[in-house]
PDB file of C-alpha atoms in Angstrom:
ATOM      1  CA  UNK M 104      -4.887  -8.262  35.480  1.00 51.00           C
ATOM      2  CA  UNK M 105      -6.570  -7.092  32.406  1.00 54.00           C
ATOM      3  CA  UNK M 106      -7.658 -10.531  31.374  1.00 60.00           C
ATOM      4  CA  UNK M 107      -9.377 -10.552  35.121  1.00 74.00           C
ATOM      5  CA  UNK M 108     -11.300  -7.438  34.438  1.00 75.00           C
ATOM      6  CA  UNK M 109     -12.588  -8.253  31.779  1.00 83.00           C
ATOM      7  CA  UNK M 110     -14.274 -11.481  33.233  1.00 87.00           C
ATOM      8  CA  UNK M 111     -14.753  -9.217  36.277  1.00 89.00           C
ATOM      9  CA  UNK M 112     -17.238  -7.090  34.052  1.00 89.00           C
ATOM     10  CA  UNK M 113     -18.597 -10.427  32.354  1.00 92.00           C
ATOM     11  CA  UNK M 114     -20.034 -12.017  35.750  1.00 92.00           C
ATOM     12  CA  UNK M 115     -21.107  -8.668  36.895  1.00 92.00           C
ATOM     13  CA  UNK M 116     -22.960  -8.074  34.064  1.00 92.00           C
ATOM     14  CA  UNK M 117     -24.329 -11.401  34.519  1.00 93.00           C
ATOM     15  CA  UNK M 118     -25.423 -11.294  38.488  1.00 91.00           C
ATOM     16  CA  UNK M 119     -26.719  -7.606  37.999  1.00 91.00           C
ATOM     17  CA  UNK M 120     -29.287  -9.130  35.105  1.00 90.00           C
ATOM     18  CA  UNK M 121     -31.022 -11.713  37.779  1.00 88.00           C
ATOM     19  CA  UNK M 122     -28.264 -14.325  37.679  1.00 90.00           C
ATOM     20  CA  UNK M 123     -26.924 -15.107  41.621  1.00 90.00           C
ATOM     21  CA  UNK M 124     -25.561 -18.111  40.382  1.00 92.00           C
ATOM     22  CA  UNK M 125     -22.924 -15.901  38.433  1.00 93.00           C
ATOM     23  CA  UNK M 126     -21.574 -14.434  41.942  1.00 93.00           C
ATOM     24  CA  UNK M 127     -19.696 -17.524  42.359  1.00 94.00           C
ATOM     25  CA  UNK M 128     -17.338 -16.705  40.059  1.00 94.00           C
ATOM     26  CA  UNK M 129     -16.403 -13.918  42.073  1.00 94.00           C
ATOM     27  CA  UNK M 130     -16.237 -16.268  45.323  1.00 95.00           C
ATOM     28  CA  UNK M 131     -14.373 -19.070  43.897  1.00 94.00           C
ATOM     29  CA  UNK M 132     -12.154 -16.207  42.006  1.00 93.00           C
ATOM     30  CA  UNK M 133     -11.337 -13.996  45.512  1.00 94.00           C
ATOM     31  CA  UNK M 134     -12.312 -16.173  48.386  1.00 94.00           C
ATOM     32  CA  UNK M 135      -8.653 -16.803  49.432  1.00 93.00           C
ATOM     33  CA  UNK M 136      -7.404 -13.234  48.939  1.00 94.00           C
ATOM     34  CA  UNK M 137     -10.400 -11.985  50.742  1.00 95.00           C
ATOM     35  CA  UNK M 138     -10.177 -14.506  53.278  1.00 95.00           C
ATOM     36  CA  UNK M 139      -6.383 -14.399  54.031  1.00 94.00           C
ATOM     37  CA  UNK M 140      -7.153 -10.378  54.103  1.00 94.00           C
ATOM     38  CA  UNK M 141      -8.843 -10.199  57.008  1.00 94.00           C
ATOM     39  CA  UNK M 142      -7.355 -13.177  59.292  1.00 93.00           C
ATOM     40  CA  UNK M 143      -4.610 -10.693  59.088  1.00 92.00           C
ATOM     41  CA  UNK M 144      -5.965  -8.708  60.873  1.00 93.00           C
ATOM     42  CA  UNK M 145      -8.582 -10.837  62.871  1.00 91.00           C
ATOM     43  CA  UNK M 146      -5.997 -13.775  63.302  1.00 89.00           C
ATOM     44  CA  UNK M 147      -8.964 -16.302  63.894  1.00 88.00           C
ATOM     45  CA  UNK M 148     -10.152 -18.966  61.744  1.00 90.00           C
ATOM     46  CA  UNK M 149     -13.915 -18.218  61.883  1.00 88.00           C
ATOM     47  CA  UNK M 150     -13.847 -14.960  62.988  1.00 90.00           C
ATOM     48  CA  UNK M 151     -12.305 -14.361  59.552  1.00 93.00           C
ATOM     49  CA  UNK M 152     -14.549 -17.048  57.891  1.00 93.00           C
ATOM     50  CA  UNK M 153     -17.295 -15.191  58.945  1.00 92.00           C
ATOM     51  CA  UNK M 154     -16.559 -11.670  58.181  1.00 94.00           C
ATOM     52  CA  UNK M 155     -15.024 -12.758  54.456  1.00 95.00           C
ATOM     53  CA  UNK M 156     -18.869 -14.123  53.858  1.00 94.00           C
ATOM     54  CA  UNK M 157     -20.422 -10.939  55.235  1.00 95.00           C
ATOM     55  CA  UNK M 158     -17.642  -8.737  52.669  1.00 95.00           C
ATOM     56  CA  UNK M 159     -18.900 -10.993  49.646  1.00 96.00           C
ATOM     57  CA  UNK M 160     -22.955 -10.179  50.621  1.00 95.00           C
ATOM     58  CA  UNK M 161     -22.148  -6.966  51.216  1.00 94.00           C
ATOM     59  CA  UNK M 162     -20.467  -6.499  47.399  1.00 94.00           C
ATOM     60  CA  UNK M 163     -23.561  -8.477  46.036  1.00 94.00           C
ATOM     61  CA  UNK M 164     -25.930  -6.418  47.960  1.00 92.00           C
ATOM     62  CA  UNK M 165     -24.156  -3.251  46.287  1.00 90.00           C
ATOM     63  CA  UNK M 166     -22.742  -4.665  43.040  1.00 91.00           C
ATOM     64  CA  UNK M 167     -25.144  -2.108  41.429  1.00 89.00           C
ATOM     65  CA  UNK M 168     -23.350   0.878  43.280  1.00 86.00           C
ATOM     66  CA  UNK M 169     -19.701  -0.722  41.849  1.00 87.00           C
ATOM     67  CA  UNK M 170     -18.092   2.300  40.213  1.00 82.00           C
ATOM     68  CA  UNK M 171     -15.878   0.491  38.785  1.00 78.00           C
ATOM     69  CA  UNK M 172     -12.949   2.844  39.008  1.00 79.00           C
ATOM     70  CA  UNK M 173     -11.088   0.484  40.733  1.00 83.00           C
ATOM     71  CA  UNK M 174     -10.871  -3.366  40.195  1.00 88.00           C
ATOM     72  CA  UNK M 175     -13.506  -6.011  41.728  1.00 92.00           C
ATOM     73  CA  UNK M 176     -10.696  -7.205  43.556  1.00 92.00           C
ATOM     74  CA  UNK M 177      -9.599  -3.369  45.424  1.00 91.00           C
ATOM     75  CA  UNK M 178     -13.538  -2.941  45.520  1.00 93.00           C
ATOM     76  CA  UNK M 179     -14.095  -6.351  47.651  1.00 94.00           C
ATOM     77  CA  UNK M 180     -10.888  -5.944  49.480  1.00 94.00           C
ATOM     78  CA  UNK M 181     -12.138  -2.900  51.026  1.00 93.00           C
ATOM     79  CA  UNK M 182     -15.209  -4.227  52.357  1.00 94.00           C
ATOM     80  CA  UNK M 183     -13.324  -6.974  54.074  1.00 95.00           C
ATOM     81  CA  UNK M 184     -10.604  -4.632  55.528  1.00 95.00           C
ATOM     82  CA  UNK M 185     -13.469  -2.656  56.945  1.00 93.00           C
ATOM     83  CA  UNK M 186     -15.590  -4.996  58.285  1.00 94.00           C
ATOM     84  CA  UNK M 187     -12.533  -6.943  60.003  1.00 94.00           C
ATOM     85  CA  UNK M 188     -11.230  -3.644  61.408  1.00 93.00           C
ATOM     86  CA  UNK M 189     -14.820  -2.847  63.142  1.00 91.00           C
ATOM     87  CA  UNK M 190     -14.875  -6.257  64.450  1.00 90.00           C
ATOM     88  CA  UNK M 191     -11.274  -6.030  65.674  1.00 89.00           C
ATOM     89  CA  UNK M 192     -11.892  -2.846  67.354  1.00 85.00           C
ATOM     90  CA  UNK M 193     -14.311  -4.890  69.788  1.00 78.00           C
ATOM     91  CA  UNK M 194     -11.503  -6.572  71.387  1.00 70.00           C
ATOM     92  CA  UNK M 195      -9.146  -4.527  73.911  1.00 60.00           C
ATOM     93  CA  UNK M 196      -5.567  -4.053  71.418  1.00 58.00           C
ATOM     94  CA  UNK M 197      -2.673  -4.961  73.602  1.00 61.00           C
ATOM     95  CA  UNK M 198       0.214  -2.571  74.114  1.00 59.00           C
ATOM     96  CA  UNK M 199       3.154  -3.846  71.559  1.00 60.00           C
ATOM     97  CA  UNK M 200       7.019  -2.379  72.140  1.00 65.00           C
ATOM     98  CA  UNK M 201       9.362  -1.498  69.451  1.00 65.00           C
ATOM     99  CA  UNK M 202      12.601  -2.581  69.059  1.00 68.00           C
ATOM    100  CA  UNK M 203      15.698  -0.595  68.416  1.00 69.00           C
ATOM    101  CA  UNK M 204      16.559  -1.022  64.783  1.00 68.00           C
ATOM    102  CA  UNK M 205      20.164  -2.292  65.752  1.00 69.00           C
ATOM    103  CA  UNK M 206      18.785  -4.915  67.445  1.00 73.00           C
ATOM    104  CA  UNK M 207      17.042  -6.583  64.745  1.00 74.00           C
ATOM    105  CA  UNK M 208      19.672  -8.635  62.858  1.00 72.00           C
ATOM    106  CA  UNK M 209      20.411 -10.002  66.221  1.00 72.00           C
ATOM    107  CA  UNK M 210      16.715 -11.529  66.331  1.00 75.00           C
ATOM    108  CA  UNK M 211      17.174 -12.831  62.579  1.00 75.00           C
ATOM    109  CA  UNK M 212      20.144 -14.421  63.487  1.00 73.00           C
ATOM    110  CA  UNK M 213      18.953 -16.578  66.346  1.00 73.00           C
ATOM    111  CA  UNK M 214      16.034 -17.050  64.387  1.00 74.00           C
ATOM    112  CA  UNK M 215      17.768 -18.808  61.402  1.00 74.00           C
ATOM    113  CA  UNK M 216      19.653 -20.912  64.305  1.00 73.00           C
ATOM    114  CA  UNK M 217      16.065 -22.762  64.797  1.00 75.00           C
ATOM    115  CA  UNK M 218      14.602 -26.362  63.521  1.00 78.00           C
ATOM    116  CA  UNK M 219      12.135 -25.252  60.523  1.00 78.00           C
ATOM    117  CA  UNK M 220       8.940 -26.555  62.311  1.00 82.00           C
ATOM    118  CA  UNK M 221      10.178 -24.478  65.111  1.00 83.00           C
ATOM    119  CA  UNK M 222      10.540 -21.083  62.986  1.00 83.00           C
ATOM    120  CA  UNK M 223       7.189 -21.460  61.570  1.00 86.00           C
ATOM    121  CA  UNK M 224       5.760 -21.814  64.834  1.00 87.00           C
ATOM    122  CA  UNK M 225       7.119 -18.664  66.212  1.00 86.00           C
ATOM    123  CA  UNK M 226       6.764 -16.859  63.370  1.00 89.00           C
ATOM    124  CA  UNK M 227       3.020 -17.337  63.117  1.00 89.00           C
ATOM    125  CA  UNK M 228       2.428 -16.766  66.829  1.00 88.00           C
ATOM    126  CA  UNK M 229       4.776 -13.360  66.805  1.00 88.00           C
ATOM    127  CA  UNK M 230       2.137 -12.628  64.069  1.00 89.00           C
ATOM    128  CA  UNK M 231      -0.899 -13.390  65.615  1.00 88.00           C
ATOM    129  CA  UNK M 232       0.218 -11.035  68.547  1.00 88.00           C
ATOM    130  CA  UNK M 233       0.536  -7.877  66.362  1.00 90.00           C
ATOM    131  CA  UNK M 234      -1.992  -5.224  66.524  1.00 89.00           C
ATOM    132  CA  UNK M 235      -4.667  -5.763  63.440  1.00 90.00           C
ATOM    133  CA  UNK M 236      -3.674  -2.586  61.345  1.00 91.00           C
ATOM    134  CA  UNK M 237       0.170  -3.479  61.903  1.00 91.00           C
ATOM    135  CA  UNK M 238      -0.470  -7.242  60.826  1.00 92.00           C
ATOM    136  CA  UNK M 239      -2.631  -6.011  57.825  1.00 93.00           C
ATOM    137  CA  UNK M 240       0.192  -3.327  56.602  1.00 93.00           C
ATOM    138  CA  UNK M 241       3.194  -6.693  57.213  1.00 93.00           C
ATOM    139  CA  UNK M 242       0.759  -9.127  54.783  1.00 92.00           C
ATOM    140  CA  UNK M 243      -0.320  -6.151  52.204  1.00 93.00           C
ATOM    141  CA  UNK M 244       3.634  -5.207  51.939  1.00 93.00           C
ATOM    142  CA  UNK M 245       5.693  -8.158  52.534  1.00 92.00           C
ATOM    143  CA  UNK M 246       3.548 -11.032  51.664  1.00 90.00           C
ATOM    144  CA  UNK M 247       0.625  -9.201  48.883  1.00 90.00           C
ATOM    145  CA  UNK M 248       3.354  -7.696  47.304  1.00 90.00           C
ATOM    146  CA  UNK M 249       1.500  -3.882  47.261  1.00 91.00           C
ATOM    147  CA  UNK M 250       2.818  -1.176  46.667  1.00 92.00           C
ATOM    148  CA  UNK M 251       2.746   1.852  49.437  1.00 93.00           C
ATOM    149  CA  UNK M 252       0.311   3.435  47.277  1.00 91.00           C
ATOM    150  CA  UNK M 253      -1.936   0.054  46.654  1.00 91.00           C
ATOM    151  CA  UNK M 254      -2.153  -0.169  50.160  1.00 93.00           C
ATOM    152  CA  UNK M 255      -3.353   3.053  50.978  1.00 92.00           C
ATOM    153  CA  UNK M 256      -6.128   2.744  48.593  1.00 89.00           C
ATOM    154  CA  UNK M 257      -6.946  -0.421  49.785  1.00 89.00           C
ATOM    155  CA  UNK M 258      -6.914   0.568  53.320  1.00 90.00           C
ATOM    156  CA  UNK M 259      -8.295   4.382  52.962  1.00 89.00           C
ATOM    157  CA  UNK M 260      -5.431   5.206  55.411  1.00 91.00           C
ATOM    158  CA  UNK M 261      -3.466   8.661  53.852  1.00 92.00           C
ATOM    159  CA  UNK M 262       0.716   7.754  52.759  1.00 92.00           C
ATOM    160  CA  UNK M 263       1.997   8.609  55.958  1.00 90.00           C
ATOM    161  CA  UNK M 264      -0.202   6.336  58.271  1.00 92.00           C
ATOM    162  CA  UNK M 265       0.838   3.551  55.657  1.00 93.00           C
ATOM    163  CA  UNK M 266       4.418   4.606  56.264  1.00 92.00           C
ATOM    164  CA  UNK M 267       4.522   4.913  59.195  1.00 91.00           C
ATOM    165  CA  UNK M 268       1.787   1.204  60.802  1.00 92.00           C
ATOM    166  CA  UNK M 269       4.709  -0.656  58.527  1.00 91.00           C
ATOM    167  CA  UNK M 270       7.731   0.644  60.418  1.00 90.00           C
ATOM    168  CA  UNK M 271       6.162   0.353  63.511  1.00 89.00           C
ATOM    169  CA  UNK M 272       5.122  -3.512  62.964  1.00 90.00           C
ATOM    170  CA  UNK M 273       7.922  -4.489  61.438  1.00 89.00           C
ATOM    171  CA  UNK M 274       9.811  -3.247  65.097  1.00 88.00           C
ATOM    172  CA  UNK M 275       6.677  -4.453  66.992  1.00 88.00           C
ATOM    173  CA  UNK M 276       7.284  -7.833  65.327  1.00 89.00           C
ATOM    174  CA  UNK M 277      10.818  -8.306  65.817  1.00 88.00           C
ATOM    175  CA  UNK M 278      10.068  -6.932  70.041  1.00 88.00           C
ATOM    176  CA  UNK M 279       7.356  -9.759  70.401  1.00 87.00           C
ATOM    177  CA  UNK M 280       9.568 -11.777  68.273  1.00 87.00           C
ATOM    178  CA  UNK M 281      12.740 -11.001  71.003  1.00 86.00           C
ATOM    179  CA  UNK M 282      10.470 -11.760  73.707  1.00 84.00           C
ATOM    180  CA  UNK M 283       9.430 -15.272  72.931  1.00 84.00           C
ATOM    181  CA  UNK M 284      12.557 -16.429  71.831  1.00 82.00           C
ATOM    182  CA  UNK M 285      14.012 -15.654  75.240  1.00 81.00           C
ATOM    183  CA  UNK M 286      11.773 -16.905  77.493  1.00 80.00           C
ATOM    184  CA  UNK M 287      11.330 -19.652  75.416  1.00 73.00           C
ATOM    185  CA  UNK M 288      15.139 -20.164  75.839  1.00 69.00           C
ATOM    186  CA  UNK M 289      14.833 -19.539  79.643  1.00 70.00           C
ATOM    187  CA  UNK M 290      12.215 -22.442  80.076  1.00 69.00           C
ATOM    188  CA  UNK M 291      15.119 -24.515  78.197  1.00 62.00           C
ATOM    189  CA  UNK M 292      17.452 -24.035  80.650  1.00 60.00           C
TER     190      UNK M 292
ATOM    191  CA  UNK O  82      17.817  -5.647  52.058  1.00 42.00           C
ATOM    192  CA  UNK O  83      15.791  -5.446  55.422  1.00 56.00           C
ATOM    193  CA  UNK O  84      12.757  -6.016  53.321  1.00 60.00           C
ATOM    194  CA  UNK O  85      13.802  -9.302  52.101  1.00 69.00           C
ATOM    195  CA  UNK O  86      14.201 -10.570  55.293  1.00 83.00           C
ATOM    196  CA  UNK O  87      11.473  -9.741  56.418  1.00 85.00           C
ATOM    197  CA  UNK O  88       9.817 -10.889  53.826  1.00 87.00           C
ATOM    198  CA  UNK O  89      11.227 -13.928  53.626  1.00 88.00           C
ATOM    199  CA  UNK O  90      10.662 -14.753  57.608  1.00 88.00           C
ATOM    200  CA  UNK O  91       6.424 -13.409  56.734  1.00 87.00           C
ATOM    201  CA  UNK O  92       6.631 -15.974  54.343  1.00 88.00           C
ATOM    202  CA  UNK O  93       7.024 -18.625  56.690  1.00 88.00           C
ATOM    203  CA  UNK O  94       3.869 -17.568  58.654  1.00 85.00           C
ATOM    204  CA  UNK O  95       1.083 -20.453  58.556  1.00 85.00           C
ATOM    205  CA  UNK O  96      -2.137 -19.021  57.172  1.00 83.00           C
ATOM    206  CA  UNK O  97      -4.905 -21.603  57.243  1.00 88.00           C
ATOM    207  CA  UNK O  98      -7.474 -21.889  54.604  1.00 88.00           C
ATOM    208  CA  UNK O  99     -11.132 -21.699  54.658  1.00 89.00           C
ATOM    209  CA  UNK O 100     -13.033 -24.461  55.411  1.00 87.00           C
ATOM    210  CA  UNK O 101     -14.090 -26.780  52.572  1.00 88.00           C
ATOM    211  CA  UNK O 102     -17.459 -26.289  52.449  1.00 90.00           C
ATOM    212  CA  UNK O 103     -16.680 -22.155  52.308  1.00 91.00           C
ATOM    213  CA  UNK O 104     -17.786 -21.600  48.895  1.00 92.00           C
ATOM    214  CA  UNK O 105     -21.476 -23.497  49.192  1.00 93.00           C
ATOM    215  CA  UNK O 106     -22.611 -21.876  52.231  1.00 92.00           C
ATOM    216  CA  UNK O 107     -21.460 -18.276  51.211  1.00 94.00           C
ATOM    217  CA  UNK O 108     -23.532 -18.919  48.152  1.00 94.00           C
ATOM    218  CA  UNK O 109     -26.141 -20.473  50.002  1.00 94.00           C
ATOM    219  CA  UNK O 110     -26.578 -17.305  51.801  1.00 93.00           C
ATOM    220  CA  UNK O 111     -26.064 -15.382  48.941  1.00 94.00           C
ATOM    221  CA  UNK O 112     -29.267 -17.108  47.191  1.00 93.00           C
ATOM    222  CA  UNK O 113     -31.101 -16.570  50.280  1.00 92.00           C
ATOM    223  CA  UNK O 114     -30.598 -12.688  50.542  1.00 91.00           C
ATOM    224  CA  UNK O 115     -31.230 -12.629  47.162  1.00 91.00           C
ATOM    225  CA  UNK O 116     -34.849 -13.966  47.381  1.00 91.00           C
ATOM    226  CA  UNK O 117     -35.021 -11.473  50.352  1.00 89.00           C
ATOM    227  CA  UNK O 118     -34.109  -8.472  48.197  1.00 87.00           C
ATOM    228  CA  UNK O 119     -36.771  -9.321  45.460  1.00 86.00           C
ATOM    229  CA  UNK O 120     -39.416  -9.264  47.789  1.00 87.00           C
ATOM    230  CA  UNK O 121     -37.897  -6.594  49.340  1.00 84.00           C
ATOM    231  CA  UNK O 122     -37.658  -4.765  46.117  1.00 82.00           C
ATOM    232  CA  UNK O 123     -41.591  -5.636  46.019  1.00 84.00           C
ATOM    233  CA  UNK O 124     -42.469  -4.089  48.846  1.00 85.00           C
ATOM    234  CA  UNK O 125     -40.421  -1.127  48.487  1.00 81.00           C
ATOM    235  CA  UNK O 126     -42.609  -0.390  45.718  1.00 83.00           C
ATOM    236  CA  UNK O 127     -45.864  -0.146  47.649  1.00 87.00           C
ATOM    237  CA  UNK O 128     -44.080   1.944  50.537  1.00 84.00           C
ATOM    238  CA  UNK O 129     -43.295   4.426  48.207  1.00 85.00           C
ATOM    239  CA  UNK O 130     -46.328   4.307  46.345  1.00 89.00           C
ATOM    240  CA  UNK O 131     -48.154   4.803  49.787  1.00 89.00           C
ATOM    241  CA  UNK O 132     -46.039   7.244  50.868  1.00 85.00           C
ATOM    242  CA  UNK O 133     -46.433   9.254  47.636  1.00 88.00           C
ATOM    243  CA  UNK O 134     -50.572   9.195  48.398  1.00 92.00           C
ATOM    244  CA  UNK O 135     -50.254  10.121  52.129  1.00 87.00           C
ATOM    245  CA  UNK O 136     -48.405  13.155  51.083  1.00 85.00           C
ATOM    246  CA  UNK O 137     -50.839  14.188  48.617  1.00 89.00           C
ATOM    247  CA  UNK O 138     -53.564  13.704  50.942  1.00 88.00           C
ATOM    248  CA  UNK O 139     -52.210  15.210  54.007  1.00 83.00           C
ATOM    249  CA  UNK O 140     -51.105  18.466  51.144  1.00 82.00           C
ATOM    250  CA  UNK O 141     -54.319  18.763  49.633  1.00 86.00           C
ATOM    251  CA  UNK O 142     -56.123  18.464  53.512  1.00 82.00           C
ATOM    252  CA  UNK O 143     -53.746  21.394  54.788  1.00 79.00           C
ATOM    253  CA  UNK O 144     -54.687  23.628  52.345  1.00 79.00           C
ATOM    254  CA  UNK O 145     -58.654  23.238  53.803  1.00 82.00           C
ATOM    255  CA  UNK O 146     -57.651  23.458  57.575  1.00 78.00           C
ATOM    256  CA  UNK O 147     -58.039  26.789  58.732  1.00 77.00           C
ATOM    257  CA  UNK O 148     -56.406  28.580  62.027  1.00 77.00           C
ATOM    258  CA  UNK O 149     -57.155  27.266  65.371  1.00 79.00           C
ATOM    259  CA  UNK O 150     -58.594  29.248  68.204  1.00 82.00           C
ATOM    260  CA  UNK O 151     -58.396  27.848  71.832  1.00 82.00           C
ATOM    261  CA  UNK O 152     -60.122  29.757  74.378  1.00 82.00           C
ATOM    262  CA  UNK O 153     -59.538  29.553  78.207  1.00 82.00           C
ATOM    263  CA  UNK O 154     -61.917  31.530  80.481  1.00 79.00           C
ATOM    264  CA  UNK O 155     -62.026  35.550  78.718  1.00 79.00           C
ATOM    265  CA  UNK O 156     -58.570  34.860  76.930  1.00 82.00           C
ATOM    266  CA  UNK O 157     -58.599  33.760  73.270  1.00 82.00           C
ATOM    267  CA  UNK O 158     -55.558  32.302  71.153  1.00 81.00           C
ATOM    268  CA  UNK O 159     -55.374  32.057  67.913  1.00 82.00           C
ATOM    269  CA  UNK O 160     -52.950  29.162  66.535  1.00 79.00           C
ATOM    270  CA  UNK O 161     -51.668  29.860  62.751  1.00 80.00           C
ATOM    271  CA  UNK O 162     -52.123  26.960  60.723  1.00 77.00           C
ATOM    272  CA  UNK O 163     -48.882  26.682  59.777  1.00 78.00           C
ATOM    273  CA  UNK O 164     -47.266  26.821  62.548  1.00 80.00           C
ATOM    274  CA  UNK O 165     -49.227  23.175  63.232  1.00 76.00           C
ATOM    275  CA  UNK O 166     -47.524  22.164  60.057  1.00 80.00           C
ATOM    276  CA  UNK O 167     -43.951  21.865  61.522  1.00 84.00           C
ATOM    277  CA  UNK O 168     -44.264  18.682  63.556  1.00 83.00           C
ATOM    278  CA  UNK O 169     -46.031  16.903  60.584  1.00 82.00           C
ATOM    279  CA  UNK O 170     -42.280  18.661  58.190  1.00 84.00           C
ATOM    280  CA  UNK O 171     -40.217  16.886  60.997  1.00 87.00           C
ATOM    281  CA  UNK O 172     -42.210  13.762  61.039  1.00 85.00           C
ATOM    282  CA  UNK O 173     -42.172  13.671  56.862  1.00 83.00           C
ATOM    283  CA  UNK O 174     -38.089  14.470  57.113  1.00 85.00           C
ATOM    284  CA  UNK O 175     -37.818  11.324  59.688  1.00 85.00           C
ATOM    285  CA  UNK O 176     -39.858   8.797  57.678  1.00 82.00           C
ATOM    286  CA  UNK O 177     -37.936  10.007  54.586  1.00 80.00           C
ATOM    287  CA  UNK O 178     -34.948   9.490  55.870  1.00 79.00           C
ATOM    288  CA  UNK O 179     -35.767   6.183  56.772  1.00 77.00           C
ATOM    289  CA  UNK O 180     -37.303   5.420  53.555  1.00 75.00           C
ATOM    290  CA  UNK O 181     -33.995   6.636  51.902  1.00 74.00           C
ATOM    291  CA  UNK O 182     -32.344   4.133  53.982  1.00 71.00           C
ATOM    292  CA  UNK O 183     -33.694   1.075  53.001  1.00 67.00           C
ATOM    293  CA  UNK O 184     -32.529   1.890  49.263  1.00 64.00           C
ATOM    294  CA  UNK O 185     -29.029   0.963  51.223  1.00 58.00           C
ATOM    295  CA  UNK O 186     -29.478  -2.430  51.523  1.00 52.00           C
ATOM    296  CA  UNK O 187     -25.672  -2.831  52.980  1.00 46.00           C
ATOM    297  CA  UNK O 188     -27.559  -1.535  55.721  1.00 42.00           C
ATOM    298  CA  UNK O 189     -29.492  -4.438  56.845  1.00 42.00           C
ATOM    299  CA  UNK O 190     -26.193  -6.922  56.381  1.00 36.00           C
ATOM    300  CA  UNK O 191     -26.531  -9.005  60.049  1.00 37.00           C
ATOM    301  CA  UNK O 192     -28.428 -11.912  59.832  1.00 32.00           C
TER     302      UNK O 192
END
C-alpha cells in the first residue's frame, strides 16, 4: 500500500509537470478497480465503461486539487461511485423485498444443490437485480474486502447508512435470490 | 459465519472486464482534453486580463457620472448615481461567478 503511494506521488508529480503520458500509469494501475466499482452499481458493460473513463478525466482534470489525505486509489474511487450513482439515479429503482433472516440458510442450501454453471448464473443475475447502493455496499464488503469504515469514506454515506444498505442487500439478495430459484423450479415441473 | 457465505456465494458473481482497447481510448481522450485545457488555460488568461480592464474602466467612469434628472411635464426626478450602480454590482457578481467557474474545469466534463 505504501509502496503504491509512493509511485502514486511519482506519476502525479510527473502528469502535474506537463506529462499526460504519465496518467497511464494511473489507468493501467486502477482501471479494473475503478471499473468493477461502478458496474456494481450500474450493472452494464458500457454504461460502466463509460462512466469509469469520465471518473479518470475527471481526476486528471483535478489532479492539481488532490489533497492527498487520502490515497489515489480512495480519491478516484469516489469520483466513480459518484458519477455511477447520478447516472443510476436516471433509471426508475425497482422495489426489492427482504427476507426473514431464518429463511436464509434455506436459500443457501438449495443453492449449493445446483450444477456450478448454474450457480454462477443465478448468482450474477440476483446481483444485477439489486438496487445500485445495495450492490455497491455487497462488492465493497464481501468481495473489496473494506472495512465498514473504508466504505463509508469511500461512499460519503455516515456508519449507520453503511450499516444499515448492507443488511438490507444482503436480505434483498437472498428475496430475489428465493424468487428465481422457485419459479425457475416451477417452469421445471 | 453468515459473512462467509455470503461471501463466498458474491464470489461466484461474473464481473466482465473492460474492453481491450479500454486503456488507449481513455488515454486518447485524456490527450485530447489535455490540449483543450492548455488552450483553455490560454484563454483564461486574456478573460481575466479583460475583465480586470473593464472594471477599471467602468470604476474610474463612475466616479465622473454625475446624478440623473428626468423630467416629465412640471415634475422633476432626480436619480442618485449610485443607485444606477446596483444593476452594473449584480451584473459584475454574475460574470464573476461565472468566471470563477471555469477555474473548475470538472465542470465542463461531457463531451
Amino acid at each position: 500500500m505504501r509502496k503504491n503511494k509512493g509511485m502514486d506521488d511519482i506519476y502525479i508529480k510527473k502528469t502535474l509537470n506537463g506529462d499526460t503520458a504519465a496518467f497511464k500509469y494511473f489507468v493501467c494501475a486502477y482501471k479494473d478497480f475503478a471499473f468493477s466499482l461502478s458496474y456494481s452499481i450500474l450493472k452494464n458493460k458500457y454504461l460502466a465503461e463509460e462512466c469509469t473513463q469520465l471518473a479518470f478525466i475527471k481526476a486528471f482534470e483535478n489532479l492539481k486539487s488532490f489533497r492527498r489525505d487520502a490515497s489515489f486509489k480512495t480519491w478516484l474511487g469516489r469520483i466513480v461511485i459518484n458519477l455511477s450513482l447520478r447516472q443510476a439515479e436516471k433509471k426508475e429503482p425497482e422495489p426489492v423485498e427482504e427476507m426473514p433472516e431464518n429463511q436464509i440458510a434455506f436459500v443457501e442450501d438449495s443453492l449449493e444443490g445446483l450444477y456450478e454453471e448454474e450457480r454462477k448464473k443465478y448468482i450474477t443475475a440476483v446481483f444485477e437485480m439489486l438496487p445500485p447502493q445495495a450492490s455497491l455496499a455487497l462488492d465493497l464488503f464481501y468481495l473489496k474486502e473494506n472495512s465498514l469504515q473504508e466504505i463509508a469514506g469511500l461512499t460519503g454515506w455516515s456508519m449507520s447508512k453503511v450499516k444499515m444498505t448492507l443488511a438490507r442487500g444482503r436480505k434483498s439478495f437472498y428475496s430475489k435470490l428465493n424468487e428465481l430459484l422457485k419459479t425457475e423450479l416451477k417452469e421445471l415441473r | 459465519m453468515k459473512a462467509d457465505n455470503m461471501k463466498y456465494i458474491l464470489s461466484q458473481k461474473e464481473t466482465p472486464e473492460p474492453d481491450g482497447d479500454f486503456e488507449d481510448r481513455l488515454m486518447a481522450r485524456i490527450r485530447r482534453r489535455s490540449a483543450q485545457m492548455a488552450v483553455e488555460k490560454k484563454y483564461a488568461r486574456l478573460m481575466y486580463s479583460f475583465f480586470a480592464l473593464g472594471l477599471a474602466f467602468g470604476l474610474v467612469l463612475s466616479l465622473f457620472m454625475g446624478n440623473i434628472t428626468i423630467d416629465i411635464r412640471d415634475a422633476s426626478f432626480v436619480v442618485n448615481r449610485w443607485f444606477l450602480q446596483l444593476p452594473v454590482v449584480a451584473i459584475l457578481l454574475f460574470v464573476f461567478e461565472k468566471l470563477y467557474q471555469t477555474r473548475r474545469p470538472g465542470m465542463r466534463i461531457e463531451e
